[in-house]
Coordinates of C-alpha atoms in Angstrom, one line a residue:
M1 CA -2.7 32.7 61.7
A2 CA -5.0 29.9 60.4
V3 CA -6.6 32.5 58.0
S4 CA -3.3 33.2 56.4
K5 CA -2.1 29.8 55.8
L6 CA -5.9 29.3 53.9
T7 CA -5.0 32.1 52.0
I8 CA -1.8 31.0 51.1
I9 CA -3.3 27.4 50.2
L10 CA -6.1 29.1 47.9
S11 CA -3.2 31.2 46.3
L12 CA -1.9 28.2 45.2
F13 CA -5.1 26.6 44.1
T14 CA -5.5 29.4 42.0
L15 CA -1.9 29.7 40.7
L16 CA -2.1 25.9 39.7
S17 CA -5.4 26.1 38.0
T18 CA -4.3 29.1 35.6
L19 CA -1.2 27.2 35.0
L20 CA -3.5 24.3 34.0
Q21 CA -5.4 26.4 31.4
A22 CA -2.4 28.1 30.2
K23 CA -0.9 24.5 29.4
S24 CA -4.0 22.9 27.9
A25 CA -5.7 25.9 25.7
P26 CA -2.8 26.5 23.4
L27 CA -2.3 22.8 22.6
I28 CA -6.1 22.2 21.0
K29 CA -5.9 25.2 19.1
Q30 CA -2.6 24.1 17.5
V31 CA -3.9 20.8 16.6
K32 CA -6.9 22.2 15.1
V33 CA -4.9 24.5 13.0
Q34 CA -2.6 21.8 11.7
D35 CA -5.5 19.7 11.3
Q36 CA -7.1 21.8 8.9
D37 CA -4.9 24.0 7.3
T38 CA -1.4 22.7 6.4
Q39 CA -1.7 19.4 4.9
P40 CA -2.1 19.1 1.1
F41 CA -5.2 18.0 -0.1
V42 CA -7.1 17.3 -3.6
G43 CA -10.0 19.2 -4.3
V44 CA -12.2 19.5 -7.5
N45 CA -13.5 22.3 -9.9
I46 CA -17.1 22.5 -10.4
G47 CA -18.3 24.0 -13.8
T48 CA -22.0 24.6 -14.3
D49 CA -22.4 24.2 -18.3
V50 CA -24.2 21.0 -17.4
S51 CA -27.8 20.2 -18.9
N52 CA -30.1 19.1 -15.9
L53 CA -27.7 20.3 -13.3
V54 CA -28.9 18.9 -9.8
S55 CA -29.9 21.5 -7.4
P56 CA -27.4 23.4 -5.0
S57 CA -28.5 21.2 -1.9
A58 CA -28.4 18.1 -4.0
L59 CA -24.9 18.7 -5.3
V60 CA -23.6 19.3 -1.9
S61 CA -25.0 15.9 -0.7
F62 CA -23.4 14.5 -3.4
L63 CA -20.1 16.2 -2.4
Q64 CA -20.6 14.9 1.2
V65 CA -21.3 11.4 0.1
Q66 CA -18.0 11.5 -2.0
K67 CA -16.2 12.7 0.7
I68 CA -14.8 15.7 -1.5
T69 CA -13.8 18.5 1.1
H70 CA -12.3 21.3 -1.3
I71 CA -14.0 22.8 -4.0
R72 CA -13.2 25.7 -6.5
L73 CA -16.2 27.8 -8.2
Y74 CA -16.0 29.9 -11.3
D75 CA -18.1 32.5 -9.8
A76 CA -19.9 33.0 -6.3
N77 CA -23.3 31.4 -6.7
P78 CA -25.4 32.5 -3.8
D79 CA -27.9 29.4 -3.7
L80 CA -24.6 27.1 -3.8
L81 CA -22.8 29.2 -1.2
K82 CA -25.8 28.7 1.1
A83 CA -26.3 25.2 0.5
L84 CA -22.7 24.9 1.6
A85 CA -23.1 26.3 5.1
H86 CA -22.5 24.4 8.0
T87 CA -20.7 21.6 6.0
K88 CA -17.1 20.9 6.3
I89 CA -16.5 21.4 2.8
R90 CA -14.0 24.5 2.0
V91 CA -14.5 26.6 -1.2
I92 CA -12.7 29.0 -3.5
I93 CA -15.2 31.4 -5.0
S94 CA -14.3 33.4 -8.2
V95 CA -14.8 36.8 -9.6
P96 CA -15.5 36.1 -13.5
N97 CA -13.3 37.8 -16.1
N98 CA -16.1 40.0 -17.1
Q99 CA -16.4 41.6 -13.8
L100 CA -12.5 42.8 -13.4
L101 CA -12.9 46.0 -15.1
A102 CA -15.5 47.3 -12.6
I103 CA -14.1 46.2 -9.2
G104 CA -10.5 47.2 -10.5
S105 CA -11.8 50.8 -11.2
S106 CA -13.8 51.0 -8.0
N107 CA -12.9 50.3 -4.4
T108 CA -16.8 50.7 -3.9
T109 CA -17.7 48.0 -6.0
A110 CA -14.7 45.7 -4.8
A111 CA -16.1 46.4 -1.4
A112 CA -19.6 45.6 -2.6
W113 CA -18.4 42.1 -4.2
I114 CA -17.0 41.0 -0.9
G115 CA -19.9 42.2 1.3
R116 CA -22.3 40.4 -1.0
N117 CA -20.4 36.9 -1.8
V118 CA -18.1 36.5 1.4
V119 CA -19.4 38.5 4.4
A120 CA -22.9 37.5 3.7
F121 CA -21.9 33.7 3.9
Y122 CA -18.5 33.4 6.1
P123 CA -18.0 31.7 8.5
E124 CA -21.0 29.2 8.3
T125 CA -19.6 28.6 4.6
L126 CA -16.0 27.9 5.0
I127 CA -14.5 30.6 2.1
T128 CA -11.0 30.0 1.8
A129 CA -9.9 32.0 -1.3
V130 CA -10.9 34.3 -3.7
S131 CA -9.8 33.7 -7.2
V132 CA -9.6 36.6 -9.3
G133 CA -10.3 36.1 -13.0
D134 CA -9.2 33.1 -14.9
E135 CA -5.9 33.1 -17.1
V136 CA -6.3 36.8 -17.5
L137 CA -2.8 37.1 -18.8
T138 CA -3.1 34.8 -21.5
T139 CA -6.7 34.9 -22.5
V140 CA -7.9 38.6 -21.9
P141 CA -4.4 40.0 -22.0
S142 CA -6.2 43.6 -22.5
S143 CA -7.4 42.9 -19.0
A144 CA -4.0 42.6 -17.7
P145 CA -3.7 46.1 -16.4
I146 CA -6.7 46.0 -14.2
L147 CA -5.8 42.9 -12.8
L148 CA -3.4 43.7 -9.6
P149 CA -5.9 46.8 -8.9
A150 CA -8.7 44.5 -8.7
I151 CA -6.9 42.1 -6.3
E152 CA -5.6 44.7 -4.5
S153 CA -9.3 46.4 -4.0
L154 CA -10.6 43.2 -2.8
Y155 CA -8.1 42.5 -0.1
S156 CA -8.4 46.0 1.1
A157 CA -12.2 44.9 1.4
L158 CA -11.3 42.0 3.2
V159 CA -9.2 43.8 5.5
A160 CA -12.0 46.2 6.5
A161 CA -14.1 43.2 7.1
N162 CA -11.2 41.6 9.4
L163 CA -11.2 38.5 7.2
H164 CA -7.9 39.3 5.2
T165 CA -6.1 36.3 7.5
Q166 CA -8.7 33.9 7.1
I167 CA -9.2 34.3 3.0
K168 CA -6.4 34.4 0.5
I169 CA -6.6 36.5 -2.7
S170 CA -4.9 35.2 -5.9
T171 CA -5.3 34.7 -9.7
P172 CA -4.9 31.3 -11.6
H173 CA -2.7 31.3 -14.6
A174 CA -2.2 29.3 -17.6
A175 CA 1.2 27.4 -17.8
S176 CA 2.1 29.3 -20.9
I177 CA 3.2 32.4 -18.7
I178 CA 6.2 30.1 -18.3
L179 CA 8.7 30.0 -21.0
D180 CA 11.7 27.2 -21.6
P181 CA 9.6 24.9 -18.9
F182 CA 12.0 22.2 -19.2
P183 CA 14.6 21.7 -17.8
P184 CA 12.7 23.3 -14.8
S185 CA 15.8 25.2 -13.6
Q186 CA 16.0 27.2 -16.7
A187 CA 12.3 28.3 -16.8
F188 CA 11.5 32.0 -16.4
F189 CA 8.5 33.9 -16.7
N190 CA 7.4 35.4 -20.2
Q191 CA 9.2 39.0 -19.7
S192 CA 6.5 40.7 -21.8
L193 CA 4.2 40.2 -18.7
S194 CA 6.9 41.1 -16.0
S195 CA 5.1 44.5 -15.3
V196 CA 2.2 42.6 -13.9
I197 CA 4.0 39.4 -12.8
V198 CA 6.7 41.0 -10.4
P199 CA 4.4 43.3 -8.3
L200 CA 1.6 40.1 -8.4
L201 CA 4.4 38.3 -6.5
Q202 CA 5.3 40.9 -4.4
F203 CA 1.5 40.9 -3.0
L204 CA 1.3 37.1 -2.8
S205 CA 4.4 37.0 -0.9
K206 CA 3.3 39.9 1.4
T207 CA 0.0 38.3 2.0
G208 CA 1.2 34.5 2.3
S209 CA -1.1 33.8 -0.7
P210 CA -0.4 31.1 -3.1
L211 CA 0.7 31.3 -6.9
M212 CA -2.3 29.5 -8.8
M213 CA -1.3 27.9 -11.8
N214 CA -3.8 25.8 -14.1
L215 CA -1.2 22.7 -15.2
Y216 CA -2.1 20.1 -17.8
P217 CA 0.5 17.3 -18.5
Y218 CA -2.2 16.2 -21.2
Y219 CA -1.4 19.3 -23.1
V220 CA 2.1 19.1 -22.5
F221 CA 2.0 15.4 -24.1
M222 CA -0.1 16.6 -27.0
Q223 CA 2.5 19.4 -27.8
N224 CA 5.4 17.1 -27.6
K225 CA 4.4 13.8 -28.7
G226 CA 7.5 11.6 -29.4
V227 CA 9.5 13.8 -26.8
V228 CA 7.5 13.5 -23.5
P229 CA 6.7 9.6 -23.0
L230 CA 2.7 9.2 -22.2
D231 CA 4.0 7.2 -19.2
N232 CA 5.8 10.2 -17.8
S233 CA 2.5 12.3 -18.4
L234 CA 0.2 9.8 -16.5
F235 CA 2.4 9.3 -13.3
K236 CA 3.3 5.7 -14.6
P237 CA 6.6 4.1 -12.8
L238 CA 9.2 4.6 -14.6
T239 CA 12.8 2.7 -15.0
P240 CA 15.4 5.5 -14.1
S241 CA 17.0 5.6 -17.5
K242 CA 13.5 6.8 -18.8
E243 CA 13.2 9.5 -16.3
M244 CA 13.6 13.1 -17.3
V245 CA 16.7 14.6 -15.7
D246 CA 17.5 18.4 -15.2
P247 CA 21.1 18.4 -16.2
N248 CA 21.7 21.6 -14.0
T249 CA 20.6 20.3 -10.9
L250 CA 20.7 16.5 -11.9
L251 CA 17.3 16.1 -10.1
H252 CA 15.1 13.4 -11.7
Y253 CA 11.5 13.8 -12.8
T254 CA 9.3 11.0 -12.9
N255 CA 6.2 12.8 -14.0
V256 CA 5.6 15.7 -15.9
L257 CA 3.2 17.8 -13.2
D258 CA 6.1 17.7 -10.6
A259 CA 8.5 19.1 -13.6
M260 CA 5.4 21.8 -14.2
I261 CA 5.5 22.9 -10.6
D262 CA 9.4 23.3 -10.1
A263 CA 9.5 25.3 -13.3
A264 CA 7.2 27.9 -11.6
Y265 CA 9.2 27.6 -8.6
S266 CA 12.6 28.3 -10.6
S267 CA 10.6 31.3 -12.3
M268 CA 9.7 32.5 -9.3
K269 CA 13.3 32.3 -7.7
N270 CA 15.0 34.2 -10.9
L271 CA 12.7 37.0 -9.9
N272 CA 14.1 36.7 -6.3
F273 CA 10.6 35.1 -4.7
T274 CA 11.4 32.1 -2.7
D275 CA 8.7 32.5 0.0
V276 CA 5.4 31.9 -2.3
V277 CA 3.7 28.2 -2.6
V278 CA 2.4 26.8 -6.0
M279 CA -1.2 25.8 -5.5
V280 CA -2.2 24.1 -8.7
T281 CA -6.1 25.2 -9.5
E282 CA -6.8 22.9 -12.2
S283 CA -5.3 19.5 -13.7
G284 CA -6.8 16.6 -15.1
W285 CA -7.2 14.5 -18.3
P286 CA -10.3 14.3 -20.8
S287 CA -12.0 10.9 -21.1
K288 CA -13.2 11.2 -24.6
G289 CA -11.8 13.2 -27.8
D290 CA -12.1 13.3 -31.4
S291 CA -9.7 11.7 -34.0
K292 CA -7.0 14.5 -33.4
E293 CA -7.2 13.6 -29.6
P294 CA -6.6 9.7 -29.5
Y295 CA -5.0 9.8 -26.3
A296 CA -8.2 11.5 -24.6
T297 CA -9.9 8.2 -23.2
I298 CA -11.2 6.6 -20.2
D299 CA -8.2 4.6 -19.6
N300 CA -6.1 7.6 -19.6
A301 CA -8.1 9.6 -17.8
D302 CA -8.6 7.0 -15.0
T303 CA -4.7 6.7 -14.8
Y304 CA -4.0 10.3 -14.6
N305 CA -6.5 11.4 -11.9
S306 CA -6.3 8.0 -9.5
N307 CA -2.7 8.7 -9.7
L308 CA -2.6 12.2 -9.4
I309 CA -4.5 11.9 -6.1
K310 CA -2.2 9.2 -4.8
H311 CA 0.7 11.5 -5.5
V312 CA -0.7 14.6 -3.8
L313 CA -1.7 12.5 -0.9
D314 CA 1.8 10.8 -0.4
R315 CA 2.8 14.3 0.4
S316 CA 6.4 13.7 -1.3
G317 CA 6.7 17.0 -2.8
T318 CA 8.9 17.8 -6.0
P319 CA 12.4 17.0 -6.9
L320 CA 13.5 20.7 -6.1
H321 CA 10.8 21.0 -3.3
P322 CA 10.4 17.5 -1.3
E323 CA 9.6 19.6 1.7
I324 CA 6.4 21.2 -0.1
T325 CA 3.5 19.2 -1.4
S326 CA 1.2 21.6 -4.0
S327 CA -2.6 20.9 -3.3
V328 CA -4.8 20.1 -6.6
Y329 CA -8.0 20.9 -7.8
I330 CA -9.0 18.3 -10.4
Y331 CA -10.5 19.7 -13.5
E332 CA -13.4 18.8 -13.4
L333 CA -16.0 17.4 -11.1
L334 CA -18.9 17.0 -13.8
N335 CA -18.6 16.9 -17.8
E336 CA -19.7 20.1 -19.2
D337 CA -22.0 18.7 -21.8
L338 CA -22.8 22.0 -23.2
R339 CA -19.2 23.2 -24.0
S340 CA -18.5 24.0 -27.4
P341 CA -16.1 21.8 -29.8
P342 CA -13.8 20.1 -29.5
V343 CA -15.4 16.9 -28.2
S344 CA -12.8 16.9 -25.1
E345 CA -14.2 19.9 -24.0
A346 CA -17.2 18.3 -22.7
N347 CA -15.3 15.3 -21.4
W348 CA -12.9 16.3 -18.0
G349 CA -15.5 15.1 -15.7
L350 CA -15.1 12.6 -13.0
F351 CA -19.1 12.1 -13.3
Y352 CA -21.9 12.9 -15.8
G353 CA -24.3 15.7 -15.1
N354 CA -26.6 12.9 -13.2
S355 CA -24.0 12.0 -11.1
T356 CA -23.3 8.7 -12.2
P357 CA -19.2 8.3 -12.5
V358 CA -17.5 8.3 -16.2
Y359 CA -14.9 6.1 -14.8
L360 CA -14.2 4.3 -11.3
L361 CA -11.0 6.1 -9.8
H362 CA -8.7 3.7 -8.2
V363 CA -7.5 5.5 -5.1
S364 CA -7.5 2.6 -2.6
G365 CA -5.4 3.6 0.5
S366 CA -5.8 7.5 -0.1
G367 CA -7.7 7.8 3.0
T368 CA -11.6 8.6 2.2
F369 CA -11.5 10.8 -0.5
L370 CA -14.0 9.9 -3.4
A371 CA -16.2 7.0 -2.1
N372 CA -16.6 5.6 -5.8
D373 CA -13.5 3.6 -6.0
T374 CA -14.5 0.1 -6.1
T375 CA -11.3 -1.4 -6.9
N376 CA -11.0 -5.0 -5.7
Q377 CA -7.9 -5.5 -2.9
T378 CA -4.7 -6.8 -4.5
Y379 CA -1.2 -7.1 -3.9
C380 CA 2.0 -7.4 -5.6
V381 CA 4.3 -10.4 -4.2
V382 CA 7.5 -12.2 -5.4
M383 CA 6.9 -15.1 -7.9
D384 CA 8.3 -18.7 -6.9
G385 CA 11.7 -19.6 -8.5
V386 CA 13.3 -16.3 -8.6
D387 CA 17.1 -16.5 -7.7
S388 CA 18.0 -14.3 -4.5
K389 CA 20.7 -12.1 -6.5
T390 CA 17.8 -11.0 -8.8
L391 CA 15.3 -10.4 -6.0
Q392 CA 18.1 -8.5 -4.3
A393 CA 18.8 -6.0 -6.9
A394 CA 14.8 -5.6 -7.4
L395 CA 14.3 -4.9 -3.5
D396 CA 17.4 -2.5 -3.4
W397 CA 15.6 -0.6 -6.3
A398 CA 12.3 -0.7 -4.8
C399 CA 13.5 0.6 -1.4
G400 CA 16.1 3.2 -3.0
P401 CA 14.9 4.9 -6.5
G402 CA 11.6 3.4 -6.0
R403 CA 11.1 5.0 -2.5
A404 CA 8.8 2.6 -1.1
N405 CA 8.3 2.5 2.4
C406 CA 10.8 -0.4 3.6
S407 CA 10.7 1.0 7.3
E408 CA 9.1 -2.3 8.5
I409 CA 11.4 -4.6 7.5
Q410 CA 14.3 -3.3 9.2
P411 CA 15.7 -5.0 12.2
G412 CA 13.3 -5.0 15.1
E413 CA 10.2 -4.1 13.1
N414 CA 6.9 -6.1 12.8
C415 CA 8.0 -7.3 8.9
Y416 CA 11.5 -8.0 9.8
Q417 CA 10.6 -11.6 10.2
P418 CA 11.2 -14.0 8.3
N419 CA 14.7 -12.4 7.8
N420 CA 15.2 -13.4 4.0
V421 CA 15.3 -11.8 0.6
K422 CA 12.1 -13.0 -0.7
S423 CA 10.0 -12.0 2.5
H424 CA 11.6 -8.5 2.6
A425 CA 11.1 -8.1 -1.2
T426 CA 7.3 -8.9 -1.0
Y427 CA 6.7 -6.4 1.4
A428 CA 9.0 -3.7 -0.8
F429 CA 6.9 -4.6 -3.8
D430 CA 3.6 -4.0 -2.4
S431 CA 4.8 -1.0 -0.8
Y432 CA 5.6 0.4 -4.2
Y433 CA 2.7 -1.1 -6.1
Q434 CA 0.2 0.3 -3.3
K435 CA 2.1 3.9 -3.5
E436 CA 1.8 4.0 -7.2
G437 CA -2.0 3.6 -6.9
R438 CA -1.8 -0.1 -8.2
V439 CA -1.5 1.0 -11.9
A440 CA -0.8 -1.4 -14.7
G441 CA 3.1 -2.0 -14.6
S442 CA 3.8 -0.9 -10.9
C443 CA 4.1 -4.9 -10.1
D444 CA 6.4 -6.0 -12.5
F445 CA 10.3 -5.7 -11.1
K446 CA 11.7 -7.0 -14.3
G447 CA 9.4 -10.4 -14.4
V448 CA 9.8 -11.2 -10.9
A449 CA 6.7 -10.0 -9.2
M450 CA 3.1 -10.7 -9.8
I451 CA -0.3 -9.6 -8.4
T452 CA -2.7 -11.5 -6.2
T453 CA -5.5 -10.9 -4.4
S454 CA -4.2 -13.3 -1.4
D455 CA -3.3 -10.9 1.6
P456 CA 0.4 -11.7 2.3
S457 CA 0.0 -9.9 6.0
H458 CA 1.1 -12.4 8.7
G459 CA 1.3 -12.2 12.5
N460 CA 1.9 -8.3 13.2
C461 CA 3.1 -7.8 10.0
I462 CA 0.4 -5.9 8.1
F463 CA 1.1 -5.3 4.6
P464 CA 0.6 -1.7 2.9
G465 CA -2.2 -3.2 0.7
S466 CA -4.3 -4.9 3.3
K467 CA -7.5 -3.5 4.4
K468 CA -6.6 -3.3 8.0
A469 CA -3.5 -1.1 7.1
T470 CA -5.3 1.3 4.7
N471 CA -8.3 2.2 6.6
T472 CA -5.6 2.8 9.9
T473 CA -2.7 4.3 8.4
R474 CA -1.3 6.6 5.6
Q475 CA 0.8 5.0 3.1
V476 CA 4.2 6.8 3.6
V477 CA 6.7 7.7 0.9
N478 CA 10.2 6.5 2.5
S479 CA 11.4 5.0 5.9
T480 CA 12.0 8.5 7.1
D481 CA 8.5 10.0 6.4
I482 CA 6.3 10.3 9.4
S483 CA 2.7 11.5 8.6
G484 CA 1.2 14.3 9.8
A485 CA -1.7 12.7 11.2
E486 CA 0.8 10.4 13.0
S487 CA 2.4 13.0 14.3
R488 CA -0.5 14.8 15.8
V489 CA -1.6 11.7 17.2
R490 CA 1.6 11.3 19.2
F491 CA 1.6 15.1 19.9
V492 CA -2.0 14.9 21.6
T493 CA -1.0 11.6 23.4
F494 CA 2.0 12.8 24.8
W495 CA 0.1 16.3 26.2
S496 CA -3.1 14.3 27.3
W497 CA -1.0 12.2 29.5
R498 CA 0.8 15.1 30.8
I499 CA -2.3 16.9 31.5
S500 CA -3.8 13.8 33.1
A501 CA -0.6 13.8 35.1
I502 CA -0.8 17.0 36.3
S503 CA -4.5 16.5 37.2
K504 CA -3.6 13.7 39.7
C505 CA -1.0 15.8 41.2
W506 CA -3.8 18.5 41.7
H507 CA -6.0 15.9 43.1
L508 CA -3.4 14.8 45.7
F509 CA -2.6 18.6 46.3
L510 CA -6.3 19.3 46.9
V511 CA -6.5 16.1 49.7
L512 CA -3.2 17.5 51.2
A513 CA -4.6 21.0 51.6
F514 CA -8.0 19.7 53.1
N515 CA -6.2 17.6 55.7
I516 CA -3.8 20.6 56.6
L517 CA -6.9 22.5 57.1
L518 CA -8.5 19.7 59.2
L519 CA -5.5 20.0 61.5
W520 CA -5.5 23.3 62.3

């Protein structure tokens, strides 16, 4: 009889142990998936038309110093892919346009390409996608009929290597494949391309791959000067009266890039595709141009790319799809000084070929992305002597249309006291100022605000612009937004407590079982 009871105890031991393993294992896996794969990011394109380009190993070291975790290559350089091994840098590799015909005509050639450029390096090198060609439909239309066969052949090779769920395949398009792009609700794909676009979208939908788009507000502005405001192209803050409004949806657009992304979504919806996500594979602004490009300046390039980074990492989505924030690859990491004219072609880079910055991005508050930010810590506060009625109107705008994060000035929160309009407005103004990347004009509010280097934080009230806040939290877009990182922390903390509690119960169970055995 004693043996029978011992058997029961041991069975209970086995059962509880199994339950513990079943509870804890999936949690770890889920957190990892959320952490690595579901959050929007900013990456960079790396072109190689650079004189005296540094070695692959030196380039990878530079990427690590700059905290760059996503890159896109225009080829599949084996030396660089080898140098990227065992880093956390994720890379999109590319099939050059001149290789499309061979790959699209032969499954064997496609399989050899995947074997040589993907299987040989993965998973030591974190290849996330293959971009097949670049702007094929508009730059080499003669290759359009072979584009989808090339994509499908490469996908079949990934399936054969059992890598099709880890590595996506798509092809980057120029914005010009979309006609009548504004208002976004009226946009549609060039119908002459339908024979390629429709089956391509079917493929992307089936495989869960993104629609890759190269989107340049710079060119939209240059082609529509006098119609599209420069501030709108540079993500600068606008008064509501200057925002672009889609008359069909009544959605307000504060920047050109969001309008271009929504035009792509509307174009897909017109063809009954609603489950393909837009990825911006190129976007940027040149820092130098000739006499015909007066807006290609260092200041405008700095403003655009700094605000672009903030915009993506704020995770505010677009007016049409606020729930989806597109990841963006900046064009480009290095100035390609060997490029042919015009002058701007050689001046899209964040850095010169020798790795010195072309300009210092203003990205404080955006986590650790791009370590070359040397912006001084500044804050936006209320000026003295402003009447409360004017302040209240500015406060209402900041927390409303301005989408500042005003959650901390609600009753019971850390910055509610002192409970007066000046204190609350100061917090809201700084939240908006930091969210907008501290660009010129974002701390004005019709003349009632000013920039200061004195930290207005007090007690437990930490202002968005303080180093303490930016080092530990992410600036949120509105009072209802909770960052994915914060959610994961809560998720892990909750389940750590649960597992800890179960472990304590298990310990008591063992003690009880041991005492029962002694009594028997």
